[in-house]
Amino acid sequence: MSDDTLRYTVFGHPVGHSLSPRIHRAFAHQCGIELDYGISDVPPDDFAAAVRDFFAGGGAGANVTVPHKRVAFELADNHSEAARRVGTANVLTPQADGSLRAHNTDGDGLVRDLAERHRVDLRGHDTLLLGAGGAAHGVAWSLLDAGVQRITVVNRTAASADALCDRLGEPERVRSRYWDDLDTIGSYDLIINATSAGVTGQSLSLPFSLVGARAFCYDLSYGAAATDFLAWARAANARLALDGLGMLVETAADTFELWHGKRPDTEVVYRQLRSTS
Ligand code: NDP
């Protein structure tokens, strides 16, 4: 690797498990691009300084994951439309004028995985969104843009569900309900698990009555963290039960295109990861 090799990283805490370096290296190999993509495990108190050092040292771009996405947004000088409406960033890119630009690829990544890889026509779907954290914010607008009929947001902390609904600003299509009411709020065509329960080894205890006939169930988590939710969805006869690996690959492809101007073939990388994870 030469001294002028472009340097990228993913900031998170913890972040050792991240698949981003592997995905970006695979894309780079495919496109004949030489790059150095590392991992930066940085606690919250050190994040701002670490970002400044990385870019002052010539870093060409950074992905950002939990728990830094909101601060990443705040550190940036300017923001893409996707980042602005979500209020968090998972991509930071230095600009030619020296400014730092924030972007968020989560929503488009989910919609592309569902609509293109799994051929789900999202139009008209009555959607249940479980969770109201950063990822739920990231995907909600893109689901509305993709034409879902309605989103019901249910979160353990009710105030966060209300805040997300207020931010979405479409009272005709978006409503919040209490977690305790899950037994009585009917059934849905599309259920998105945007909670981090699986990551922390907790189970959600969801009623089967939520799963409508031929419903699609999607967990933004992947690997072992999605096991419980996917088992629940299959037991409830969901038409499709999917984890978030495809979304992860699609969000990385958006970032790769932003940085390198080339669209990688995501399917081959998705299949490689699927066969080894
Ligand atoms: P946040 O910490 O911002 O939000 C976590 C959410 O999960 C909150 O709504 C929280 O509710 C809820 N929650 C946590 N534990 C429980 C529980 N035991 N029961 C019910 N609700 C619970 O995390 P993110 O939004 O950033 O991430 C959420 C998930 O999405 C993670 O698993 C992450 O890995 C995944 N993700 C996947 C991506 C992909 O590309 N596939 C991209 C981004 C995220 P409360 O408000 O009450 O605390």
PDB file of N, CA and C and ligand atoms in Angstrom, residues 17 65-66 69-70 90 106 109-110 130-137 139 154-158 160-161 179 193-200 202-204 218-222 225 243-252, ligand 1:
ATOM      1  N   HIS A  17     -16.708  -5.636  16.141  1.00  0.00           N
ATOM      2  CA  HIS A  17     -17.480  -6.619  15.389  1.00  0.00           C
ATOM      3  C   HIS A  17     -17.889  -6.105  14.010  1.00  0.00           C
ATOM      4  N   THR A  65     -20.991   4.694  13.710  1.00  0.00           N
ATOM      5  CA  THR A  65     -22.053   3.839  14.232  1.00  0.00           C
ATOM      6  C   THR A  65     -22.270   4.124  15.714  1.00  0.00           C
ATOM      7  N   VAL A  66     -23.090   3.295  16.351  1.00  0.00           N
ATOM      8  CA  VAL A  66     -23.495   3.500  17.744  1.00  0.00           C
ATOM      9  C   VAL A  66     -22.266   3.664  18.635  1.00  0.00           C
ATOM     10  N   LYS A  69     -23.704   8.574  16.326  1.00  0.00           N
ATOM     11  CA  LYS A  69     -24.312   9.129  15.108  1.00  0.00           C
ATOM     12  C   LYS A  69     -24.859  10.545  15.299  1.00  0.00           C
ATOM     13  N   ARG A  70     -25.395  10.825  16.485  1.00  0.00           N
ATOM     14  CA  ARG A  70     -25.961  12.158  16.699  1.00  0.00           C
ATOM     15  C   ARG A  70     -24.840  13.206  16.787  1.00  0.00           C
ATOM     16  N   ASN A  90     -24.372   8.766   9.595  1.00  0.00           N
ATOM     17  CA  ASN A  90     -23.519   7.575   9.621  1.00  0.00           C
ATOM     18  C   ASN A  90     -22.380   7.680   8.613  1.00  0.00           C
ATOM     19  N   ASP A 106     -29.059   5.089   6.102  1.00  0.00           N
ATOM     20  CA  ASP A 106     -29.828   3.964   6.672  1.00  0.00           C
ATOM     21  C   ASP A 106     -31.148   3.707   5.943  1.00  0.00           C
ATOM     22  N   GLY A 109     -30.882   2.383   2.427  1.00  0.00           N
ATOM     23  CA  GLY A 109     -30.345   1.012   2.456  1.00  0.00           C
ATOM     24  C   GLY A 109     -31.424  -0.008   2.753  1.00  0.00           C
ATOM     25  N   LEU A 110     -32.284   0.299   3.728  1.00  0.00           N
ATOM     26  CA  LEU A 110     -33.380  -0.628   4.062  1.00  0.00           C
ATOM     27  C   LEU A 110     -34.339  -0.785   2.878  1.00  0.00           C
ATOM     28  N   LEU A 130     -41.173  -0.943  15.377  1.00  0.00           N
ATOM     29  CA  LEU A 130     -40.850  -1.169  16.792  1.00  0.00           C
ATOM     30  C   LEU A 130     -39.537  -0.470  17.108  1.00  0.00           C
ATOM     31  N   GLY A 131     -39.571   0.483  18.043  1.00  0.00           N
ATOM     32  CA  GLY A 131     -38.369   1.238  18.387  1.00  0.00           C
ATOM     33  C   GLY A 131     -38.482   2.662  17.868  1.00  0.00           C
ATOM     34  N   ALA A 132     -37.796   3.575  18.555  1.00  0.00           N
ATOM     35  CA  ALA A 132     -37.823   4.982  18.134  1.00  0.00           C
ATOM     36  C   ALA A 132     -36.457   5.622  18.366  1.00  0.00           C
ATOM     37  N   GLY A 133     -35.400   4.799  18.246  1.00  0.00           N
ATOM     38  CA  GLY A 133     -34.041   5.316  18.408  1.00  0.00           C
ATOM     39  C   GLY A 133     -33.494   5.805  17.070  1.00  0.00           C
ATOM     40  N   GLY A 134     -32.167   5.868  16.983  1.00  0.00           N
ATOM     41  CA  GLY A 134     -31.524   6.416  15.787  1.00  0.00           C
ATOM     42  C   GLY A 134     -31.901   5.663  14.517  1.00  0.00           C
ATOM     43  N   ALA A 135     -31.921   4.344  14.583  1.00  0.00           N
ATOM     44  CA  ALA A 135     -32.195   3.569  13.368  1.00  0.00           C
ATOM     45  C   ALA A 135     -33.650   3.733  12.928  1.00  0.00           C
ATOM     46  N   ALA A 136     -34.568   3.780  13.900  1.00  0.00           N
ATOM     47  CA  ALA A 136     -35.984   3.988  13.561  1.00  0.00           C
ATOM     48  C   ALA A 136     -36.164   5.339  12.873  1.00  0.00           C
ATOM     49  N   HIS A 137     -35.493   6.370  13.391  1.00  0.00           N
ATOM     50  CA  HIS A 137     -35.528   7.680  12.721  1.00  0.00           C
ATOM     51  C   HIS A 137     -34.984   7.543  11.301  1.00  0.00           C
ATOM     52  N   VAL A 139     -34.942   5.083   9.209  1.00  0.00           N
ATOM     53  CA  VAL A 139     -35.710   4.351   8.184  1.00  0.00           C
ATOM     54  C   VAL A 139     -37.117   4.907   7.953  1.00  0.00           C
ATOM     55  N   VAL A 154     -44.214   2.125  17.815  1.00  0.00           N
ATOM     56  CA  VAL A 154     -44.381   1.673  19.200  1.00  0.00           C
ATOM     57  C   VAL A 154     -42.998   1.565  19.826  1.00  0.00           C
ATOM     58  N   ASN A 155     -42.821   2.243  20.946  1.00  0.00           N
ATOM     59  CA  ASN A 155     -41.525   2.214  21.609  1.00  0.00           C
ATOM     60  C   ASN A 155     -41.712   1.994  23.102  1.00  0.00           C
ATOM     61  N   ARG A 156     -40.741   1.309  23.712  1.00  0.00           N
ATOM     62  CA  ARG A 156     -40.796   1.059  25.159  1.00  0.00           C
ATOM     63  C   ARG A 156     -40.974   2.375  25.920  1.00  0.00           C
ATOM     64  N   THR A 157     -40.231   3.388  25.549  1.00  0.00           N
ATOM     65  CA  THR A 157     -40.400   4.722  26.143  1.00  0.00           C
ATOM     66  C   THR A 157     -41.332   5.518  25.229  1.00  0.00           C
ATOM     67  N   ALA A 158     -42.560   5.709  25.695  1.00  0.00           N
ATOM     68  CA  ALA A 158     -43.596   6.275  24.820  1.00  0.00           C
ATOM     69  C   ALA A 158     -43.226   7.665  24.293  1.00  0.00           C
ATOM     70  N   SER A 160     -40.509   8.861  23.290  1.00  0.00           N
ATOM     71  CA  SER A 160     -39.642   8.834  22.099  1.00  0.00           C
ATOM     72  C   SER A 160     -40.444   8.487  20.849  1.00  0.00           C
ATOM     73  N   ALA A 161     -41.460   7.624  21.005  1.00  0.00           N
ATOM     74  CA  ALA A 161     -42.321   7.301  19.859  1.00  0.00           C
ATOM     75  C   ALA A 161     -43.094   8.558  19.441  1.00  0.00           C
ATOM     76  N   TRP A 179     -46.392   0.463  24.111  1.00  0.00           N
ATOM     77  CA  TRP A 179     -45.864  -0.905  24.058  1.00  0.00           C
ATOM     78  C   TRP A 179     -46.845  -1.883  24.713  1.00  0.00           C
ATOM     79  N   ASN A 193     -38.413  -4.371  13.093  1.00  0.00           N
ATOM     80  CA  ASN A 193     -37.850  -4.307  14.432  1.00  0.00           C
ATOM     81  C   ASN A 193     -36.618  -3.407  14.416  1.00  0.00           C
ATOM     82  N   ALA A 194     -36.783  -2.191  14.917  1.00  0.00           N
ATOM     83  CA  ALA A 194     -35.661  -1.245  14.985  1.00  0.00           C
ATOM     84  C   ALA A 194     -35.223  -1.051  16.427  1.00  0.00           C
ATOM     85  N   THR A 195     -35.511  -2.033  17.285  1.00  0.00           N
ATOM     86  CA  THR A 195     -35.004  -1.948  18.661  1.00  0.00           C
ATOM     87  C   THR A 195     -33.612  -2.584  18.713  1.00  0.00           C
ATOM     88  N   SER A 196     -32.881  -2.284  19.778  1.00  0.00           N
ATOM     89  CA  SER A 196     -31.571  -2.906  19.966  1.00  0.00           C
ATOM     90  C   SER A 196     -31.668  -4.056  20.969  1.00  0.00           C
ATOM     91  N   ALA A 197     -32.899  -4.549  21.215  1.00  0.00           N
ATOM     92  CA  ALA A 197     -33.076  -5.608  22.224  1.00  0.00           C
ATOM     93  C   ALA A 197     -32.200  -6.830  21.905  1.00  0.00           C
ATOM     94  N   GLY A 198     -32.185  -7.249  20.654  1.00  0.00           N
ATOM     95  CA  GLY A 198     -31.417  -8.441  20.275  1.00  0.00           C
ATOM     96  C   GLY A 198     -29.932  -8.279  20.537  1.00  0.00           C
ATOM     97  N   VAL A 199     -29.434  -7.069  20.281  1.00  0.00           N
ATOM     98  CA  VAL A 199     -28.007  -6.801  20.470  1.00  0.00           C
ATOM     99  C   VAL A 199     -27.618  -6.939  21.938  1.00  0.00           C
ATOM    100  N   THR A 200     -28.555  -6.587  22.822  1.00  0.00           N
ATOM    101  CA  THR A 200     -28.256  -6.658  24.260  1.00  0.00           C
ATOM    102  C   THR A 200     -28.772  -7.966  24.872  1.00  0.00           C
ATOM    103  N   GLN A 202     -31.773  -9.277  24.866  1.00  0.00           N
ATOM    104  CA  GLN A 202     -33.109  -9.275  25.471  1.00  0.00           C
ATOM    105  C   GLN A 202     -34.153  -9.736  24.463  1.00  0.00           C
ATOM    106  N   SER A 203     -35.233 -10.319  25.003  1.00  0.00           N
ATOM    107  CA  SER A 203     -36.295 -10.819  24.140  1.00  0.00           C
ATOM    108  C   SER A 203     -37.471  -9.846  24.197  1.00  0.00           C
ATOM    109  N   LEU A 204     -38.211  -9.716  23.073  1.00  0.00           N
ATOM    110  CA  LEU A 204     -39.274  -8.703  23.028  1.00  0.00           C
ATOM    111  C   LEU A 204     -40.651  -9.223  23.446  1.00  0.00           C
ATOM    112  N   TYR A 218     -39.022  -7.729   9.378  1.00  0.00           N
ATOM    113  CA  TYR A 218     -37.631  -7.347   9.104  1.00  0.00           C
ATOM    114  C   TYR A 218     -36.985  -6.853  10.389  1.00  0.00           C
ATOM    115  N   ASP A 219     -35.864  -7.452  10.752  1.00  0.00           N
ATOM    116  CA  ASP A 219     -35.092  -6.995  11.913  1.00  0.00           C
ATOM    117  C   ASP A 219     -33.876  -6.233  11.410  1.00  0.00           C
ATOM    118  N   LEU A 220     -33.707  -4.995  11.836  1.00  0.00           N
ATOM    119  CA  LEU A 220     -32.535  -4.240  11.384  1.00  0.00           C
ATOM    120  C   LEU A 220     -31.236  -4.865  11.905  1.00  0.00           C
ATOM    121  N   SER A 221     -31.310  -5.593  13.023  1.00  0.00           N
ATOM    122  CA  SER A 221     -30.125  -6.304  13.521  1.00  0.00           C
ATOM    123  C   SER A 221     -29.846  -7.485  12.600  1.00  0.00           C
ATOM    124  N   TYR A 222     -28.672  -8.052  12.746  1.00  0.00           N
ATOM    125  CA  TYR A 222     -28.353  -9.219  11.923  1.00  0.00           C
ATOM    126  C   TYR A 222     -27.527 -10.192  12.764  1.00  0.00           C
ATOM    127  N   ALA A 225     -28.064 -11.479  16.876  1.00  0.00           N
ATOM    128  CA  ALA A 225     -28.957 -10.481  17.481  1.00  0.00           C
ATOM    129  C   ALA A 225     -30.366 -10.538  16.902  1.00  0.00           C
ATOM    130  N   ASP A 243     -33.265 -10.499   8.212  1.00  0.00           N
ATOM    131  CA  ASP A 243     -32.437  -9.684   9.107  1.00  0.00           C
ATOM    132  C   ASP A 243     -31.812  -8.528   8.326  1.00  0.00           C
ATOM    133  N   GLY A 244     -31.044  -7.684   9.000  1.00  0.00           N
ATOM    134  CA  GLY A 244     -30.567  -6.439   8.412  1.00  0.00           C
ATOM    135  C   GLY A 244     -29.229  -6.523   7.691  1.00  0.00           C
ATOM    136  N   LEU A 245     -28.779  -7.743   7.368  1.00  0.00           N
ATOM    137  CA  LEU A 245     -27.487  -7.854   6.681  1.00  0.00           C
ATOM    138  C   LEU A 245     -27.531  -7.179   5.304  1.00  0.00           C
ATOM    139  N   GLY A 246     -28.636  -7.392   4.592  1.00  0.00           N
ATOM    140  CA  GLY A 246     -28.766  -6.777   3.268  1.00  0.00           C
ATOM    141  C   GLY A 246     -28.784  -5.256   3.353  1.00  0.00           C
ATOM    142  N   MET A 247     -29.463  -4.743   4.380  1.00  0.00           N
ATOM    143  CA  MET A 247     -29.491  -3.290   4.584  1.00  0.00           C
ATOM    144  C   MET A 247     -28.076  -2.766   4.824  1.00  0.00           C
ATOM    145  N   LEU A 248     -27.322  -3.484   5.639  1.00  0.00           N
ATOM    146  CA  LEU A 248     -25.955  -3.058   5.941  1.00  0.00           C
ATOM    147  C   LEU A 248     -25.124  -2.961   4.661  1.00  0.00           C
ATOM    148  N   VAL A 249     -25.248  -3.967   3.798  1.00  0.00           N
ATOM    149  CA  VAL A 249     -24.464  -3.973   2.556  1.00  0.00           C
ATOM    150  C   VAL A 249     -24.908  -2.831   1.642  1.00  0.00           C
ATOM    151  N   GLU A 250     -26.226  -2.592   1.591  1.00  0.00           N
ATOM    152  CA  GLU A 250     -26.732  -1.515   0.725  1.00  0.00           C
ATOM    153  C   GLU A 250     -26.313  -0.138   1.243  1.00  0.00           C
ATOM    154  N   THR A 251     -26.345   0.054   2.559  1.00  0.00           N
ATOM    155  CA  THR A 251     -25.910   1.355   3.094  1.00  0.00           C
ATOM    156  C   THR A 251     -24.420   1.574   2.806  1.00  0.00           C
ATOM    157  N   ALA A 252     -23.645   0.490   2.897  1.00  0.00           N
ATOM    158  CA  ALA A 252     -22.207   0.606   2.604  1.00  0.00           C
ATOM    159  C   ALA A 252     -21.988   0.941   1.129  1.00  0.00           C
TER     160      ALA A 252
HETATM  161  P1  NDP B   1     -30.692   3.221  19.736  1.00  0.00           P
HETATM  162  O1  NDP B   1     -29.902   2.961  20.968  1.00  0.00           O
HETATM  163  O2  NDP B   1     -30.717   4.587  19.150  1.00  0.00           O
HETATM  164  O3  NDP B   1     -32.234   2.813  20.001  1.00  0.00           O
HETATM  165  C1  NDP B   1     -32.548   1.591  20.600  1.00  0.00           C
HETATM  166  C2  NDP B   1     -34.036   1.376  20.541  1.00  0.00           C
HETATM  167  O4  NDP B   1     -34.323   0.051  21.006  1.00  0.00           O
HETATM  168  C3  NDP B   1     -34.835   2.327  21.422  1.00  0.00           C
HETATM  169  O5  NDP B   1     -36.051   2.637  20.779  1.00  0.00           O
HETATM  170  C4  NDP B   1     -35.074   1.491  22.692  1.00  0.00           C
HETATM  171  O6  NDP B   1     -36.230   1.863  23.415  1.00  0.00           O
HETATM  172  C5  NDP B   1     -35.289   0.126  22.077  1.00  0.00           C
HETATM  173  N1  NDP B   1     -35.041  -0.988  23.001  1.00  0.00           N
HETATM  174  C6  NDP B   1     -33.859  -1.378  23.504  1.00  0.00           C
HETATM  175  N2  NDP B   1     -34.012  -2.461  24.304  1.00  0.00           N
HETATM  176  C7  NDP B   1     -35.338  -2.758  24.286  1.00  0.00           C
HETATM  177  C8  NDP B   1     -36.131  -3.769  24.894  1.00  0.00           C
HETATM  178  N3  NDP B   1     -35.598  -4.693  25.726  1.00  0.00           N
HETATM  179  N4  NDP B   1     -37.458  -3.788  24.664  1.00  0.00           N
HETATM  180  C9  NDP B   1     -38.029  -2.855  23.852  1.00  0.00           C
HETATM  181  N5  NDP B   1     -37.323  -1.870  23.237  1.00  0.00           N
HETATM  182  C10 NDP B   1     -35.989  -1.823  23.455  1.00  0.00           C
HETATM  183  O7  NDP B   1     -30.162   2.138  18.681  1.00  0.00           O
HETATM  184  P2  NDP B   1     -30.250   2.250  17.084  1.00  0.00           P
HETATM  185  O8  NDP B   1     -31.583   2.778  16.750  1.00  0.00           O
HETATM  186  O9  NDP B   1     -29.074   2.953  16.558  1.00  0.00           O
HETATM  187  O10 NDP B   1     -30.111   0.713  16.637  1.00  0.00           O
HETATM  188  C11 NDP B   1     -31.208  -0.182  16.744  1.00  0.00           C
HETATM  189  C12 NDP B   1     -30.846  -1.497  16.048  1.00  0.00           C
HETATM  190  O11 NDP B   1     -30.714  -1.287  14.635  1.00  0.00           O
HETATM  191  C13 NDP B   1     -29.531  -2.099  16.530  1.00  0.00           C
HETATM  192  O12 NDP B   1     -29.705  -3.467  16.674  1.00  0.00           O
HETATM  193  C14 NDP B   1     -28.573  -1.831  15.369  1.00  0.00           C
HETATM  194  O13 NDP B   1     -27.565  -2.809  15.276  1.00  0.00           O
HETATM  195  C15 NDP B   1     -29.514  -1.910  14.180  1.00  0.00           C
HETATM  196  N6  NDP B   1     -29.029  -1.173  12.998  1.00  0.00           N
HETATM  197  C16 NDP B   1     -28.806  -1.869  11.843  1.00  0.00           C
HETATM  198  C17 NDP B   1     -28.359  -1.233  10.712  1.00  0.00           C
HETATM  199  C18 NDP B   1     -28.131  -2.022   9.456  1.00  0.00           C
HETATM  200  O14 NDP B   1     -27.521  -1.490   8.520  1.00  0.00           O
HETATM  201  N7  NDP B   1     -28.607  -3.254   9.366  1.00  0.00           N
HETATM  202  C19 NDP B   1     -28.095   0.217  10.692  1.00  0.00           C
HETATM  203  C20 NDP B   1     -28.407   0.880  11.964  1.00  0.00           C
HETATM  204  C21 NDP B   1     -28.831   0.185  13.067  1.00  0.00           C
HETATM  205  P3  NDP B   1     -36.154   3.015  24.551  1.00  0.00           P
HETATM  206  O15 NDP B   1     -36.292   4.310  23.822  1.00  0.00           O
HETATM  207  O16 NDP B   1     -37.294   2.702  25.432  1.00  0.00           O
HETATM  208  O17 NDP B   1     -34.831   2.862  25.242  1.00  0.00           O
END
